PDB file of C-alpha atoms in Angstrom:
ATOM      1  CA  UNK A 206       0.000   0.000   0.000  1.00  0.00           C
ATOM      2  CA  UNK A 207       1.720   3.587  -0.980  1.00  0.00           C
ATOM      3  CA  UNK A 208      -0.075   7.012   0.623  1.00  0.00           C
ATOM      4  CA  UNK A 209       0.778  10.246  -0.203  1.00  0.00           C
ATOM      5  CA  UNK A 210      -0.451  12.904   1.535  1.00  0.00           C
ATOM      6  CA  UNK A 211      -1.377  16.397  -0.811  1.00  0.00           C
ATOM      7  CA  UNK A 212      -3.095  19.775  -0.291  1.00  0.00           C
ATOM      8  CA  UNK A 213      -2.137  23.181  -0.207  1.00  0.00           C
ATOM      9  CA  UNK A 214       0.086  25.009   1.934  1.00  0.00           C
ATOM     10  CA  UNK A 215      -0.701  25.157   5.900  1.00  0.00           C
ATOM     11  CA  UNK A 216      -3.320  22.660   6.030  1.00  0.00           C
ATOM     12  CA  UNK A 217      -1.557  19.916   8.248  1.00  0.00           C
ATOM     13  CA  UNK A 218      -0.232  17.676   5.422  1.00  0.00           C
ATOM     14  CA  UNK A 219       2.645  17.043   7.471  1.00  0.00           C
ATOM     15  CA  UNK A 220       0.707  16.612  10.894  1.00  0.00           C
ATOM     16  CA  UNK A 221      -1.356  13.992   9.306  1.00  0.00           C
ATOM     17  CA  UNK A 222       1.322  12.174   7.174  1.00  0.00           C
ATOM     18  CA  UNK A 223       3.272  11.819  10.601  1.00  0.00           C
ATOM     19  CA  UNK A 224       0.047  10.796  12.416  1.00  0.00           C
ATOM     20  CA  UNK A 225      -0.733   8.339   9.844  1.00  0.00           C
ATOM     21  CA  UNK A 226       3.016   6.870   9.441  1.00  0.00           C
ATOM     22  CA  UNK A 227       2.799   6.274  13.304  1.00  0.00           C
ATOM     23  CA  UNK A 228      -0.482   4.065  13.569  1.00  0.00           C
ATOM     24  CA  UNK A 229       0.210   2.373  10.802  1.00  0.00           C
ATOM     25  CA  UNK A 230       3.621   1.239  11.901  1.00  0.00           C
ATOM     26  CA  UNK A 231       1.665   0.844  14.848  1.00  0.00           C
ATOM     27  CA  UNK A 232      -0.577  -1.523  12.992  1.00  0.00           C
ATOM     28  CA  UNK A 233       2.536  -3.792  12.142  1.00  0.00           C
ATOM     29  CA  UNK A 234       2.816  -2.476   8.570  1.00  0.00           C
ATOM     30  CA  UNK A 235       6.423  -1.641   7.525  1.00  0.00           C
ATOM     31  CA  UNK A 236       5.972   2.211   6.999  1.00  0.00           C
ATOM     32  CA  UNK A 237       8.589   4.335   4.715  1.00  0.00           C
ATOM     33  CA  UNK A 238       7.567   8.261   5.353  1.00  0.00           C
ATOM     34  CA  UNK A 239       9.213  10.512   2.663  1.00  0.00           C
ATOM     35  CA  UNK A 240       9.504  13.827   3.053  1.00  0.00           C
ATOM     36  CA  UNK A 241      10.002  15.641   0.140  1.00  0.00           C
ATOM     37  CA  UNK A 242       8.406  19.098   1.434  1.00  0.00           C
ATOM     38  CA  UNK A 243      10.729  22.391   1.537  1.00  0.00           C
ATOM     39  CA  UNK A 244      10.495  22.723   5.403  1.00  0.00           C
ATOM     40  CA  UNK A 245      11.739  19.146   6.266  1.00  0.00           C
ATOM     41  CA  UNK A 246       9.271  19.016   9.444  1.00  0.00           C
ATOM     42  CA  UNK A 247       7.832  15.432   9.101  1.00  0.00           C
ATOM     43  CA  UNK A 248      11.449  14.083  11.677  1.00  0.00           C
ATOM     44  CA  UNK A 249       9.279  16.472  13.804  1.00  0.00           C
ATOM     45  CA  UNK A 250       6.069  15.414  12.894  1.00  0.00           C
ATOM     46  CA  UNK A 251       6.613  11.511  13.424  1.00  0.00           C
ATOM     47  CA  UNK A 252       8.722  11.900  16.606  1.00  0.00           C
ATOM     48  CA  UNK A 253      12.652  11.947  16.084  1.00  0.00           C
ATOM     49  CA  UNK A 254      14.391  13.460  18.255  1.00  0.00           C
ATOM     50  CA  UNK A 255      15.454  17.011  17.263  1.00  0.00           C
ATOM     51  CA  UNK A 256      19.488  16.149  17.766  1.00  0.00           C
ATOM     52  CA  UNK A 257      18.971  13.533  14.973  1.00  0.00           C
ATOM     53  CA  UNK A 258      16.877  15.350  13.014  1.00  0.00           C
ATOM     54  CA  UNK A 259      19.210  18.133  12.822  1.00  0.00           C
ATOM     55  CA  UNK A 260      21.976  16.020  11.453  1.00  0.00           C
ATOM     56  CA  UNK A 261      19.818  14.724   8.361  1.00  0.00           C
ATOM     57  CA  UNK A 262      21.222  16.133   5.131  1.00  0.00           C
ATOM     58  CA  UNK A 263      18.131  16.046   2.540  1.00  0.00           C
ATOM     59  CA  UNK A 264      19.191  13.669  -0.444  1.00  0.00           C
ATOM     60  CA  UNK A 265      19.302  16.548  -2.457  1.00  0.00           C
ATOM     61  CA  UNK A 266      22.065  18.314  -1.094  1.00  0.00           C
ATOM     62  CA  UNK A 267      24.008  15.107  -1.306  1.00  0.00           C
ATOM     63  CA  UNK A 268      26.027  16.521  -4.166  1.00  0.00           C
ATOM     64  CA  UNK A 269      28.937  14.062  -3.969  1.00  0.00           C
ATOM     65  CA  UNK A 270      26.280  10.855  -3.850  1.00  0.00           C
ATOM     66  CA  UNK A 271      24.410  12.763  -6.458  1.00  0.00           C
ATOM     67  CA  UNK A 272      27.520  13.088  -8.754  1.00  0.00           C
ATOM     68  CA  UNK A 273      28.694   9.811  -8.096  1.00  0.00           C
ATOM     69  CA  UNK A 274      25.481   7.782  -8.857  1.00  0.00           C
ATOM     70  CA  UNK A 275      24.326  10.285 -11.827  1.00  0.00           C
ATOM     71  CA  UNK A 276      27.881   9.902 -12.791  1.00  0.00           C
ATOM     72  CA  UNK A 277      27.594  13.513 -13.924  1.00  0.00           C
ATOM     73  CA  UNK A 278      31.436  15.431 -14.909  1.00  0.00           C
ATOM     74  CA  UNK A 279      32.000  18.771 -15.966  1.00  0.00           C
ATOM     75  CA  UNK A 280      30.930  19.139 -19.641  1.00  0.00           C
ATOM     76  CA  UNK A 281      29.875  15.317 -19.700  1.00  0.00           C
ATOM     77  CA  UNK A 282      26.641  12.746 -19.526  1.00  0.00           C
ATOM     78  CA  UNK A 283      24.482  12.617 -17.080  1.00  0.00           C
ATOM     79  CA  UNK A 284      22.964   8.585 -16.839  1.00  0.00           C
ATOM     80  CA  UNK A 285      18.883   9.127 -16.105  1.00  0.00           C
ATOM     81  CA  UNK A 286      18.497   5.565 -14.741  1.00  0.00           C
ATOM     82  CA  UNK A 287      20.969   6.043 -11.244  1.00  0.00           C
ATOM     83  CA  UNK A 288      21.376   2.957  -9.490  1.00  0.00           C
ATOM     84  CA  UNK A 289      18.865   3.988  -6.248  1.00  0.00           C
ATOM     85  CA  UNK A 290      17.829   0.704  -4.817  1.00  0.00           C
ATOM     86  CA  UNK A 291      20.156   1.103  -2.036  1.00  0.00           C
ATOM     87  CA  UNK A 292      19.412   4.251  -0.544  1.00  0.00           C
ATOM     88  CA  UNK A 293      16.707   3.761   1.983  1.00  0.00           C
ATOM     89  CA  UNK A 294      18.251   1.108   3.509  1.00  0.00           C
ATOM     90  CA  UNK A 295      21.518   3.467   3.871  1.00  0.00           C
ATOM     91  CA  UNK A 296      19.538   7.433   4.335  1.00  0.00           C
ATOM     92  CA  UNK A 297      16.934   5.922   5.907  1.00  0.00           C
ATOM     93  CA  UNK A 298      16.216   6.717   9.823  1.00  0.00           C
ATOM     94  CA  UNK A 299      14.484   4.542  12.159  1.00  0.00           C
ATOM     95  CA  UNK A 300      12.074   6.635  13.926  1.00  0.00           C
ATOM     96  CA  UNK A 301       9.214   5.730  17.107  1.00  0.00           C
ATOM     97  CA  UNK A 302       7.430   3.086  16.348  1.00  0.00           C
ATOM     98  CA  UNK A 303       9.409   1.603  13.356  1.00  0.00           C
ATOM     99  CA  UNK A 304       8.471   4.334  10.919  1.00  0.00           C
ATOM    100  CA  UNK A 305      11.488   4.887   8.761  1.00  0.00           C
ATOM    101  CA  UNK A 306      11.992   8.320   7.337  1.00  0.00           C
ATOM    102  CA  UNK A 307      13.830   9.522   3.941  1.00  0.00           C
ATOM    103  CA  UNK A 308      14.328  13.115   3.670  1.00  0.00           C
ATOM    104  CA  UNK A 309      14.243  13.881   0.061  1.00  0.00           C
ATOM    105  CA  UNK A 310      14.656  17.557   0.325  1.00  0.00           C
ATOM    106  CA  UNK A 311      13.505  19.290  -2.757  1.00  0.00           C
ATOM    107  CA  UNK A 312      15.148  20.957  -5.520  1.00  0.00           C
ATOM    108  CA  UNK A 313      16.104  24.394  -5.429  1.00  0.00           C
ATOM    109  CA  UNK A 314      14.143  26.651  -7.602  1.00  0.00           C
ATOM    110  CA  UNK A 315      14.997  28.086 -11.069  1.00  0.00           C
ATOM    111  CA  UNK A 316      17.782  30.692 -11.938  1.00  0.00           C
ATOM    112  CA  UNK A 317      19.910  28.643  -9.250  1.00  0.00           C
ATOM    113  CA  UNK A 318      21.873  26.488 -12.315  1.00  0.00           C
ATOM    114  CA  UNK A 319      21.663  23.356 -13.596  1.00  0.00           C
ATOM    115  CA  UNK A 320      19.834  20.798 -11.834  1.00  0.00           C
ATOM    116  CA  UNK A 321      19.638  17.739 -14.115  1.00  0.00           C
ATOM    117  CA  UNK A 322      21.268  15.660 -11.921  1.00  0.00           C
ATOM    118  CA  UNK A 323      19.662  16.068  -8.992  1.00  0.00           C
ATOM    119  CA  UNK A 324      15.987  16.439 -10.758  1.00  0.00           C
ATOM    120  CA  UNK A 325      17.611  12.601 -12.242  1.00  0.00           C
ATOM    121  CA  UNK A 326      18.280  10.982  -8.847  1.00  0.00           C
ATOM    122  CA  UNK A 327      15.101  12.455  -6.782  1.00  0.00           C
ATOM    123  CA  UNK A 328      13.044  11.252  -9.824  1.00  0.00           C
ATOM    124  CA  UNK A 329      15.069   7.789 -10.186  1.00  0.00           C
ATOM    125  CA  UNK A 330      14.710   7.328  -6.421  1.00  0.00           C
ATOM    126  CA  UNK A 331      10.816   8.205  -6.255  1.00  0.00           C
ATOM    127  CA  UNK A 332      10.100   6.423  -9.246  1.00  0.00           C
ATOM    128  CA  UNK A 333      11.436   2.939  -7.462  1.00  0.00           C
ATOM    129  CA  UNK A 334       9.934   3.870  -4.161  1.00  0.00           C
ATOM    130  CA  UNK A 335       6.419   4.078  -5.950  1.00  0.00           C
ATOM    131  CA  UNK A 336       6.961   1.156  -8.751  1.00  0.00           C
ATOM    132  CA  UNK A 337       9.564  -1.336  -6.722  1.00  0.00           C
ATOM    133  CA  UNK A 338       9.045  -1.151  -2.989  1.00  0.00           C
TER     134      UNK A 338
END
């Protein structure tokens, strides 16, 4: 089963994904939460400890894992299809009740340069999440 949790801004997406993660970990279903929202609050939301939540560097500011798994160089290729089956097991953080988190992060806007790699390896990643897992 695969939930996502949409709306406009302030309504409580984040509230309710983390709600929602907990019972149903609760429930004894293996729960992946992914937050892929600006203001990385769903650590918060789901009940990890601010000192570890802190520490979490979104995916996609991962530049070097980025580089390395787009296998992106200056002036070169960029491969579309990154090898991403790995990466909850090694991002992911195991959170009360069993609920492990990814934090995606999100892509920074427009003007800021030349995002196809990252854009490549959040799509890549989500893509398996929703298709594989």
């Amino acid at each position: 089963m695969k939930i996502a949790v949409v709306g406009k801004g302030g309504v409580g997406k984040t509230t309710i994904a983390g709600t929602l993660a907990r019972l149903l970990a609760r429930d004894g279903f293996n729960v992946l939460a992914v937050d892929a929202d600006p203001n990385l609050n769903l650590a918060s939301s789901i009940g990890i400890p601010r000192e570890l939540s802190e520490k979490l560097i979104p995916l996609s500011e991962n530049i070097e894992l980025i580089k390395s798994r787009t296998q992106v160089s200056f002036g070169g290729l960029i491969s579309f299809t990154p090898k991403v089956d790995d990466i909850v097991d090694r991002f992911g953080v195991v959170g009360p009740d069993g609920v492990k988190l990814l934090v995606m992060g999100t892509v920074r806007t427009g003007g800021s340069g030349c995002l196809c790699p990252e854009n490549a390896f959040l799509r890549a990643l989500l893509s398996h999440l929703i298709l594989s897992r």
